[in-house]
Backbone as JSON Lines, residues from 0, in Angstrom:
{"i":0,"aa":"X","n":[11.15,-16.8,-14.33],"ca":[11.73,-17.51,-13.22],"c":[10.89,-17.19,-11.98]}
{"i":1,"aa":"X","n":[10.05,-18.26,-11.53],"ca":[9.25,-18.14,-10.62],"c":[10.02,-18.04,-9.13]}
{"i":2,"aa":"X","n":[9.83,-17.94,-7.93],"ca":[10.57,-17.34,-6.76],"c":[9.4,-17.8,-5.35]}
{"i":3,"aa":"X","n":[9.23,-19.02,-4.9],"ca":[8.15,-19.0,-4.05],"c":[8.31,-18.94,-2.41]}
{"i":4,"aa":"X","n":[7.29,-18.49,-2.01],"ca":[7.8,-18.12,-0.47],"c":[7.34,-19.62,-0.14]}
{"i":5,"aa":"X","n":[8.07,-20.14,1.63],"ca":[7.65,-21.23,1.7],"c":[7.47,-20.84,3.4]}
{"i":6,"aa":"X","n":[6.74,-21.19,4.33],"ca":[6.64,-21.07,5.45],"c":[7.03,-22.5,5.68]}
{"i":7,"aa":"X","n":[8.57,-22.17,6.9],"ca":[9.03,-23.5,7.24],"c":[9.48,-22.81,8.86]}
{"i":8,"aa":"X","n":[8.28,-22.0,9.53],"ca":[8.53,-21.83,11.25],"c":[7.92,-23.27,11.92]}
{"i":9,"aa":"X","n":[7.36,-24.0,11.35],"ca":[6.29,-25.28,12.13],"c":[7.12,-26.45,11.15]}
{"i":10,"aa":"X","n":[8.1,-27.29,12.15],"ca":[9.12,-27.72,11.43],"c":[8.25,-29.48,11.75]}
{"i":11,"aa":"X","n":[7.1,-29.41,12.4],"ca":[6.87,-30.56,12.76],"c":[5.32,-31.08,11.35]}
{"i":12,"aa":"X","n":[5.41,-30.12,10.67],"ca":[4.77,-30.77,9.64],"c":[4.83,-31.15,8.86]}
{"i":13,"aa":"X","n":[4.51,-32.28,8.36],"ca":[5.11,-32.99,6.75],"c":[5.17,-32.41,5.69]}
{"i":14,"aa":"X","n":[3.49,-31.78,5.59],"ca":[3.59,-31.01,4.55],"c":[4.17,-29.38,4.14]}
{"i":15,"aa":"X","n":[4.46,-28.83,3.01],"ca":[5.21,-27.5,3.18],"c":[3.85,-26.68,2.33]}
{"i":16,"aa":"X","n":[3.81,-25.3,3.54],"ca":[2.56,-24.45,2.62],"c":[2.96,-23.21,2.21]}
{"i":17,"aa":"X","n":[2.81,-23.18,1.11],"ca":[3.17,-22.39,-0.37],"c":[2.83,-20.69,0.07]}
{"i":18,"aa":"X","n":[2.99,-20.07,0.15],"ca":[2.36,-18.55,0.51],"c":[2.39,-17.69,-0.46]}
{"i":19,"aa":"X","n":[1.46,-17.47,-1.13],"ca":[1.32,-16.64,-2.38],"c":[0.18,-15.91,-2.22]}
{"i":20,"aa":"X","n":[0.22,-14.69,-3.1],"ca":[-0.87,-13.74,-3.04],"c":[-1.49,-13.74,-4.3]}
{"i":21,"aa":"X","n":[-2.79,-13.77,-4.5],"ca":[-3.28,-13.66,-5.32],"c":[-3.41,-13.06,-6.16]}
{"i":22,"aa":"X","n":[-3.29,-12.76,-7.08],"ca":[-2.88,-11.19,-8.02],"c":[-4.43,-10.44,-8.01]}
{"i":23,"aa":"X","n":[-4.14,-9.3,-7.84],"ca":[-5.01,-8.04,-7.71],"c":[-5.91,-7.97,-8.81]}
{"i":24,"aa":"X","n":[-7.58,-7.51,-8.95],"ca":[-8.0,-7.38,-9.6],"c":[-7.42,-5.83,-10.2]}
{"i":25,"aa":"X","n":[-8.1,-5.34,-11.23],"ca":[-7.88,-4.42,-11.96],"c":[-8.38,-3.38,-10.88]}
{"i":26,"aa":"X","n":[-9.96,-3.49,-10.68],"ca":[-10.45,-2.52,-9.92],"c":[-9.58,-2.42,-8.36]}
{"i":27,"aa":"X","n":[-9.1,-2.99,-8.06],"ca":[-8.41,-3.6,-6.35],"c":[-7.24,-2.41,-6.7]}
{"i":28,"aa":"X","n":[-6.41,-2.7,-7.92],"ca":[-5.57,-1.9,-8.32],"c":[-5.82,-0.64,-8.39]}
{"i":29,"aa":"X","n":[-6.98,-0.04,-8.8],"ca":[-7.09,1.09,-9.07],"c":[-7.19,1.84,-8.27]}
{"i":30,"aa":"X","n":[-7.64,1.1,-7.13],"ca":[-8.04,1.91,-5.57],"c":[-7.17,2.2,-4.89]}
{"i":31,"aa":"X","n":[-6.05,0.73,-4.97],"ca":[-4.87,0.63,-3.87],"c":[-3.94,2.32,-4.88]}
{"i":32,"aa":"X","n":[-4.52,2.61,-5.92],"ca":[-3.4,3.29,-6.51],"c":[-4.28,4.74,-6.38]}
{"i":33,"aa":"X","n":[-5.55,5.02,-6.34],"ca":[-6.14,6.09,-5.54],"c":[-5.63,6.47,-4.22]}
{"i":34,"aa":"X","n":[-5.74,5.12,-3.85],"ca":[-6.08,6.08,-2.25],"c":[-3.88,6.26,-1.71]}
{"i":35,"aa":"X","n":[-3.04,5.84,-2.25],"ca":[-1.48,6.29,-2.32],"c":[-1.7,7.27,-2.94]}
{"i":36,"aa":"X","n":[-2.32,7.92,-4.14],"ca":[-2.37,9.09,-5.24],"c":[-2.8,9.98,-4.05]}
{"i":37,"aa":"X","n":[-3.72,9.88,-2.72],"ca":[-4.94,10.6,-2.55],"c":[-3.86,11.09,-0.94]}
{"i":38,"aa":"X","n":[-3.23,9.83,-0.61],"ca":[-2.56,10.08,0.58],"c":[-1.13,11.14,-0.13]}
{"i":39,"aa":"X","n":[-0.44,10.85,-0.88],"ca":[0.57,11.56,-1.53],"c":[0.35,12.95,-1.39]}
{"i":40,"aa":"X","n":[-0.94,13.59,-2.01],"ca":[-1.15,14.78,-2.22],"c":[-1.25,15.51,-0.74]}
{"i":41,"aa":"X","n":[-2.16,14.53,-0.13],"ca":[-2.46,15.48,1.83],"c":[-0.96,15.59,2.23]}
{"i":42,"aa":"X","n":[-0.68,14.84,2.03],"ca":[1.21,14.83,2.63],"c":[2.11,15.75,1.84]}
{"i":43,"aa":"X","n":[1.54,16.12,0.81],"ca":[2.16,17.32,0.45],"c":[1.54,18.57,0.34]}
{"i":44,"aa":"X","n":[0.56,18.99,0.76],"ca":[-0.5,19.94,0.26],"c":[-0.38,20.29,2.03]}
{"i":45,"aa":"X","n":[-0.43,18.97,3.56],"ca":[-0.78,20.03,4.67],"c":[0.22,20.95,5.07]}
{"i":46,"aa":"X","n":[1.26,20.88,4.8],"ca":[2.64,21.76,5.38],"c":[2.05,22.67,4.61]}
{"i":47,"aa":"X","n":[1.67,23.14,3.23],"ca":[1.97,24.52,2.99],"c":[0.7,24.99,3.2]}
{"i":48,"aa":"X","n":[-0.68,24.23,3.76],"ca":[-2.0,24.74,4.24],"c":[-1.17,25.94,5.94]}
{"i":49,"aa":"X","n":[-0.25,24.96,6.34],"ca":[-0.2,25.12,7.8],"c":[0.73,26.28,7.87]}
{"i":50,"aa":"X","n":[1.37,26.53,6.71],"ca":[2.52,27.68,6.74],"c":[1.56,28.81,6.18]}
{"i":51,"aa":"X","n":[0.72,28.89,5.58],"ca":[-0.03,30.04,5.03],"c":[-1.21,30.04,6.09]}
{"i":52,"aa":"X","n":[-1.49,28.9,7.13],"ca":[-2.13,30.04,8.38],"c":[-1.26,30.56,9.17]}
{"i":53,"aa":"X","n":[0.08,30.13,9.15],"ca":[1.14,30.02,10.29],"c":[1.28,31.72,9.91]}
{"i":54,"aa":"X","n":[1.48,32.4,8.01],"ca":[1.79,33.29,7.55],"c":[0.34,34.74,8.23]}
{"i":55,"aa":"X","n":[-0.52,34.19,7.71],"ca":[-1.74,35.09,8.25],"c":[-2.08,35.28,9.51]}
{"i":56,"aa":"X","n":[-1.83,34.43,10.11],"ca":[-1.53,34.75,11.69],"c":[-0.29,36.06,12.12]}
{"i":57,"aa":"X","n":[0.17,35.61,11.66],"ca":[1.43,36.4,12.2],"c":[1.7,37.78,11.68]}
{"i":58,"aa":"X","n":[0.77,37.75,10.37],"ca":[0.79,38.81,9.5],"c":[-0.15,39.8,10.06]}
């Protein structure tokens, strides 16, 4: 069951234009799923970089 977007803000045109995305290559995929894999990890890895200088500092 297909589901299509339709842009209807420009009510003064006859015709209606379809808005679809093109499906992702394989490689497109692999990157968009690197670089979330690559951001995931910094976002979890700088808090405990920053608590173990926060620790040696203080230590």
């Amino acid at each position: 069951m297909a589901v299509r977007a339709f842009d209807i803000s420009d009510v003064s045109t006859a015709s209606v234009t379809v808005l679809e995305r093109v499906p992702r290559t394989r490689r497109d995929a692999r990157r968009l799923r690197q670089r979330h894999a690559l951001a995931g990890i910094v976002a979890v890895s700088v808090p405990f970089v920053v608590a173990l200088i926060v620790l040696g500092v203080g230590h």
